[in-house]
Amino acid sequence: IAIITYVCFGIGRSIWLDEANSILIAAKSYPGLIDGLAKDGNPPVYYFILKAVMTLGGRSEIAVRLPSVLAYLCGIAAVYRLASLRYDRDVCFLSAAFFAMSPVAGRQGQNARMFTLLALITSVSTISFFRIENADTRTRRSLALHGAIAALGLFTHYWFCFVLLAQALWIAWHWKEWAIRDLCLLAAFSCLPF
């Protein structure tokens, strides 16, 4: 019921100021978009997605909010998957249900802003981190994937640095479980796009 409520009701309401700013920036040409973001101070990933959606679906209230709705729905699945890495099925369902019913997640899932995409990438990053924190599942490929997710998160919203800080603190606390080569690879893959 919460999912239907958040996805179907309120998505067609009038655009508010921050959403209008996102739409105006995404409506520009790619060079204009980059210039607009340089002045606005936001990273580009969400705006590139919004631009693609606006090119395909127009600028209606529903069309510009579609990326957030999809990120919200995928976020429910990501939270379920994240919980499944540590807990039983009941906890997975509860975790996904709490996310789905969260007023904050639901409301942001209706806004033409990057916050539900940030929540989705945070969940995916944590899933990836669980994979690399275990030496048995830590491979060059998993380190590279985690680095790519880290870059995607930072290019979505600067608050993602707090997720990376928490992961770095975990690694620092458990540094003896890490090979120097793996730490160097993780740092290199995370910093490569910059």
Tab-separated table of C-alpha atoms in Angstrom:
chain	number	residue	atom	x	y	z
A	1	ILE	CA	0.000	0.000	0.000
A	2	ALA	CA	2.866	2.384	0.848
A	3	ILE	CA	4.525	1.743	-2.507
A	4	ILE	CA	1.296	2.390	-4.404
A	5	THR	CA	0.698	5.533	-2.364
A	6	TYR	CA	4.163	6.942	-2.948
A	7	VAL	CA	4.341	5.980	-6.611
A	8	CYS	CA	0.798	6.899	-7.672
A	9	PHE	CA	-0.301	9.780	-5.452
A	10	GLY	CA	1.455	13.089	-5.292
A	11	ILE	CA	3.793	12.443	-8.190
A	12	GLY	CA	1.813	14.758	-10.460
A	13	ARG	CA	1.760	17.699	-8.024
A	14	SER	CA	3.296	21.044	-8.972
A	15	ILE	CA	7.070	21.365	-9.231
A	16	TRP	CA	8.775	23.078	-6.298
A	17	LEU	CA	11.825	25.372	-6.402
A	18	ASP	CA	14.683	22.840	-6.082
A	19	GLU	CA	13.009	20.549	-8.595
A	20	ALA	CA	12.603	23.467	-11.000
A	21	ASN	CA	16.313	24.203	-10.667
A	22	SER	CA	17.136	20.555	-11.488
A	23	ILE	CA	14.858	20.655	-14.524
A	24	LEU	CA	16.304	23.944	-15.780
A	25	ILE	CA	19.860	22.630	-15.507
A	26	ALA	CA	19.011	19.281	-17.160
A	27	ALA	CA	17.173	21.042	-20.004
A	28	LYS	CA	20.379	22.699	-21.207
A	29	SER	CA	22.782	21.339	-23.808
A	30	TYR	CA	25.530	19.125	-22.360
A	31	PRO	CA	28.074	21.978	-22.238
A	32	GLY	CA	25.386	24.220	-20.713
A	33	LEU	CA	24.504	21.503	-18.216
A	34	ILE	CA	28.141	21.230	-17.080
A	35	ASP	CA	28.364	25.011	-16.835
A	36	GLY	CA	25.110	25.135	-14.870
A	37	LEU	CA	26.379	22.508	-12.447
A	38	ALA	CA	29.647	24.392	-12.001
A	39	LYS	CA	27.612	27.385	-10.855
A	40	ASP	CA	25.127	25.309	-8.841
A	41	GLY	CA	27.775	23.115	-7.215
A	42	ASN	CA	26.145	19.710	-7.713
A	43	PRO	CA	27.734	16.586	-9.261
A	44	PRO	CA	26.452	15.530	-12.715
A	45	VAL	CA	25.142	11.924	-12.637
A	46	TYR	CA	21.553	12.666	-11.623
A	47	TYR	CA	21.334	15.546	-14.085
A	48	PHE	CA	22.533	13.389	-16.985
A	49	ILE	CA	19.860	10.815	-16.093
A	50	LEU	CA	17.210	13.535	-15.803
A	51	LYS	CA	18.288	14.995	-19.158
A	52	ALA	CA	17.939	11.573	-20.821
A	53	VAL	CA	14.481	11.057	-19.303
A	54	MET	CA	13.372	14.544	-20.363
A	55	THR	CA	14.633	13.897	-23.897
A	56	LEU	CA	12.634	10.662	-24.091
A	57	GLY	CA	9.600	11.489	-21.957
A	58	GLY	CA	9.197	15.246	-21.926
A	59	ARG	CA	8.985	17.675	-19.033
A	60	SER	CA	5.730	16.753	-17.340
A	61	GLU	CA	5.698	16.479	-13.556
A	62	ILE	CA	5.485	12.692	-13.830
A	63	ALA	CA	8.267	12.379	-16.417
A	64	VAL	CA	10.801	14.444	-14.465
A	65	ARG	CA	10.044	12.527	-11.272
A	66	LEU	CA	10.383	9.121	-12.944
A	67	PRO	CA	14.126	8.686	-12.142
A	68	SER	CA	13.392	9.206	-8.443
A	69	VAL	CA	10.447	6.812	-8.522
A	70	LEU	CA	12.580	4.128	-10.185
A	71	ALA	CA	15.437	4.708	-7.726
A	72	TYR	CA	12.949	4.393	-4.848
A	73	LEU	CA	11.597	1.090	-6.205
A	74	CYS	CA	15.091	-0.274	-6.888
A	75	GLY	CA	16.100	0.923	-3.426
A	76	ILE	CA	13.506	-1.367	-1.879
A	77	ALA	CA	15.080	-4.344	-3.664
A	78	ALA	CA	18.597	-3.168	-2.757
A	79	VAL	CA	17.706	-2.908	0.937
A	80	TYR	CA	16.261	-6.426	0.794
A	81	ARG	CA	19.466	-7.704	-0.846
A	82	LEU	CA	21.638	-5.873	1.654
A	83	ALA	CA	19.770	-7.407	4.594
A	84	SER	CA	19.999	-10.859	2.978
A	85	LEU	CA	23.786	-10.742	3.251
A	86	ARG	CA	23.603	-10.845	7.045
A	87	TYR	CA	20.104	-11.856	8.147
A	88	ASP	CA	17.265	-14.289	7.528
A	89	ARG	CA	14.337	-13.774	5.194
A	90	ASP	CA	12.056	-12.242	7.840
A	91	VAL	CA	14.567	-9.484	8.564
A	92	CYS	CA	14.985	-8.911	4.812
A	93	PHE	CA	11.255	-8.381	4.356
A	94	LEU	CA	11.082	-6.095	7.388
A	95	SER	CA	14.057	-4.047	6.185
A	96	ALA	CA	12.576	-3.623	2.726
A	97	ALA	CA	9.159	-2.821	4.206
A	98	PHE	CA	10.595	-0.171	6.540
A	99	PHE	CA	12.364	1.458	3.615
A	100	ALA	CA	9.229	1.244	1.444
A	101	MET	CA	7.060	2.788	4.184
A	102	SER	CA	9.564	5.440	5.196
A	103	PRO	CA	7.988	8.868	4.733
A	104	VAL	CA	11.391	10.322	3.855
A	105	ALA	CA	12.166	7.700	1.208
A	106	GLY	CA	8.651	7.872	-0.181
A	107	ARG	CA	8.586	11.647	-0.356
A	108	GLN	CA	12.020	11.844	-1.950
A	109	GLY	CA	10.863	9.158	-4.387
A	110	GLN	CA	8.330	11.738	-5.597
A	111	ASN	CA	10.812	14.588	-6.044
A	112	ALA	CA	12.845	15.440	-9.101
A	113	ARG	CA	16.025	15.448	-7.041
A	114	MET	CA	18.950	13.063	-6.574
A	115	PHE	CA	18.282	11.835	-3.042
A	116	THR	CA	16.628	8.482	-3.791
A	117	LEU	CA	19.400	7.766	-6.284
A	118	LEU	CA	21.868	8.534	-3.490
A	119	ALA	CA	20.034	6.100	-1.187
A	120	LEU	CA	20.095	3.411	-3.881
A	121	ILE	CA	23.805	3.863	-4.573
A	122	THR	CA	24.507	3.839	-0.827
A	123	SER	CA	22.761	0.466	-0.508
A	124	VAL	CA	24.576	-0.935	-3.542
A	125	SER	CA	27.884	0.380	-2.205
A	126	THR	CA	27.277	-1.315	1.129
A	127	ILE	CA	26.442	-4.587	-0.638
A	128	SER	CA	29.703	-4.239	-2.564
A	129	PHE	CA	31.593	-3.349	0.603
A	130	PHE	CA	30.362	-6.519	2.324
A	131	ARG	CA	31.860	-8.410	-0.601
A	132	ILE	CA	35.280	-6.767	-0.381
A	133	GLU	CA	35.516	-6.745	3.407
A	134	ASN	CA	35.602	-10.538	3.287
A	135	ALA	CA	39.033	-11.729	2.139
A	136	ASP	CA	37.450	-14.846	0.576
A	137	THR	CA	35.311	-12.803	-1.842
A	138	ARG	CA	37.762	-9.926	-2.347
A	139	THR	CA	39.072	-9.967	-5.913
A	140	ARG	CA	40.476	-7.358	-8.256
A	141	ARG	CA	37.147	-7.329	-10.006
A	142	SER	CA	35.190	-6.746	-6.772
A	143	LEU	CA	37.630	-3.977	-5.775
A	144	ALA	CA	37.250	-2.348	-9.197
A	145	LEU	CA	33.463	-2.612	-8.993
A	146	HIS	CA	33.478	-1.040	-5.543
A	147	GLY	CA	35.690	1.769	-6.820
A	148	ALA	CA	33.279	2.383	-9.719
A	149	ILE	CA	30.318	2.476	-7.315
A	150	ALA	CA	32.254	4.903	-5.096
A	151	ALA	CA	32.856	7.200	-8.050
A	152	LEU	CA	29.214	6.944	-9.106
A	153	GLY	CA	28.153	7.852	-5.570
A	154	LEU	CA	30.456	10.871	-5.419
A	155	PHE	CA	29.322	11.999	-8.868
A	156	THR	CA	25.703	11.759	-7.636
A	157	HIS	CA	25.962	13.691	-4.371
A	158	TYR	CA	28.819	14.911	-2.218
A	159	TRP	CA	27.203	13.465	0.913
A	160	PHE	CA	28.304	10.064	-0.377
A	161	CYS	CA	31.740	10.887	1.051
A	162	PHE	CA	30.281	10.048	4.483
A	163	VAL	CA	29.489	6.514	3.280
A	164	LEU	CA	33.065	6.160	2.070
A	165	LEU	CA	34.371	7.578	5.346
A	166	ALA	CA	32.435	4.946	7.299
A	167	GLN	CA	33.814	2.220	5.040
A	168	ALA	CA	37.333	3.591	5.388
A	169	LEU	CA	37.014	3.605	9.177
A	170	TRP	CA	35.894	-0.031	9.071
A	171	ILE	CA	38.932	-0.905	6.951
A	172	ALA	CA	41.212	1.037	9.311
A	173	TRP	CA	39.778	-0.856	12.285
A	174	HIS	CA	40.334	-4.201	10.511
A	175	TRP	CA	43.503	-3.273	8.604
A	176	LYS	CA	45.309	-6.473	9.587
A	177	GLU	CA	42.825	-8.454	7.488
A	178	TRP	CA	43.811	-6.555	4.344
A	179	ALA	CA	46.759	-7.123	2.053
A	180	ILE	CA	48.648	-3.949	1.150
A	181	ARG	CA	48.065	-4.764	-2.525
A	182	ASP	CA	44.277	-4.848	-1.963
A	183	LEU	CA	44.328	-1.545	-0.093
A	184	CYS	CA	46.330	0.071	-2.895
A	185	LEU	CA	43.998	-1.348	-5.551
A	186	LEU	CA	40.926	-0.142	-3.684
A	187	ALA	CA	42.402	3.347	-3.307
A	188	ALA	CA	43.434	3.418	-6.974
A	189	PHE	CA	40.062	2.217	-8.262
A	190	SER	CA	38.209	4.681	-6.020
A	191	CYS	CA	40.348	7.632	-7.101
A	192	LEU	CA	40.760	6.735	-10.782
A	193	PRO	CA	37.876	8.884	-12.100
A	194	PHE	CA	39.270	11.927	-10.345
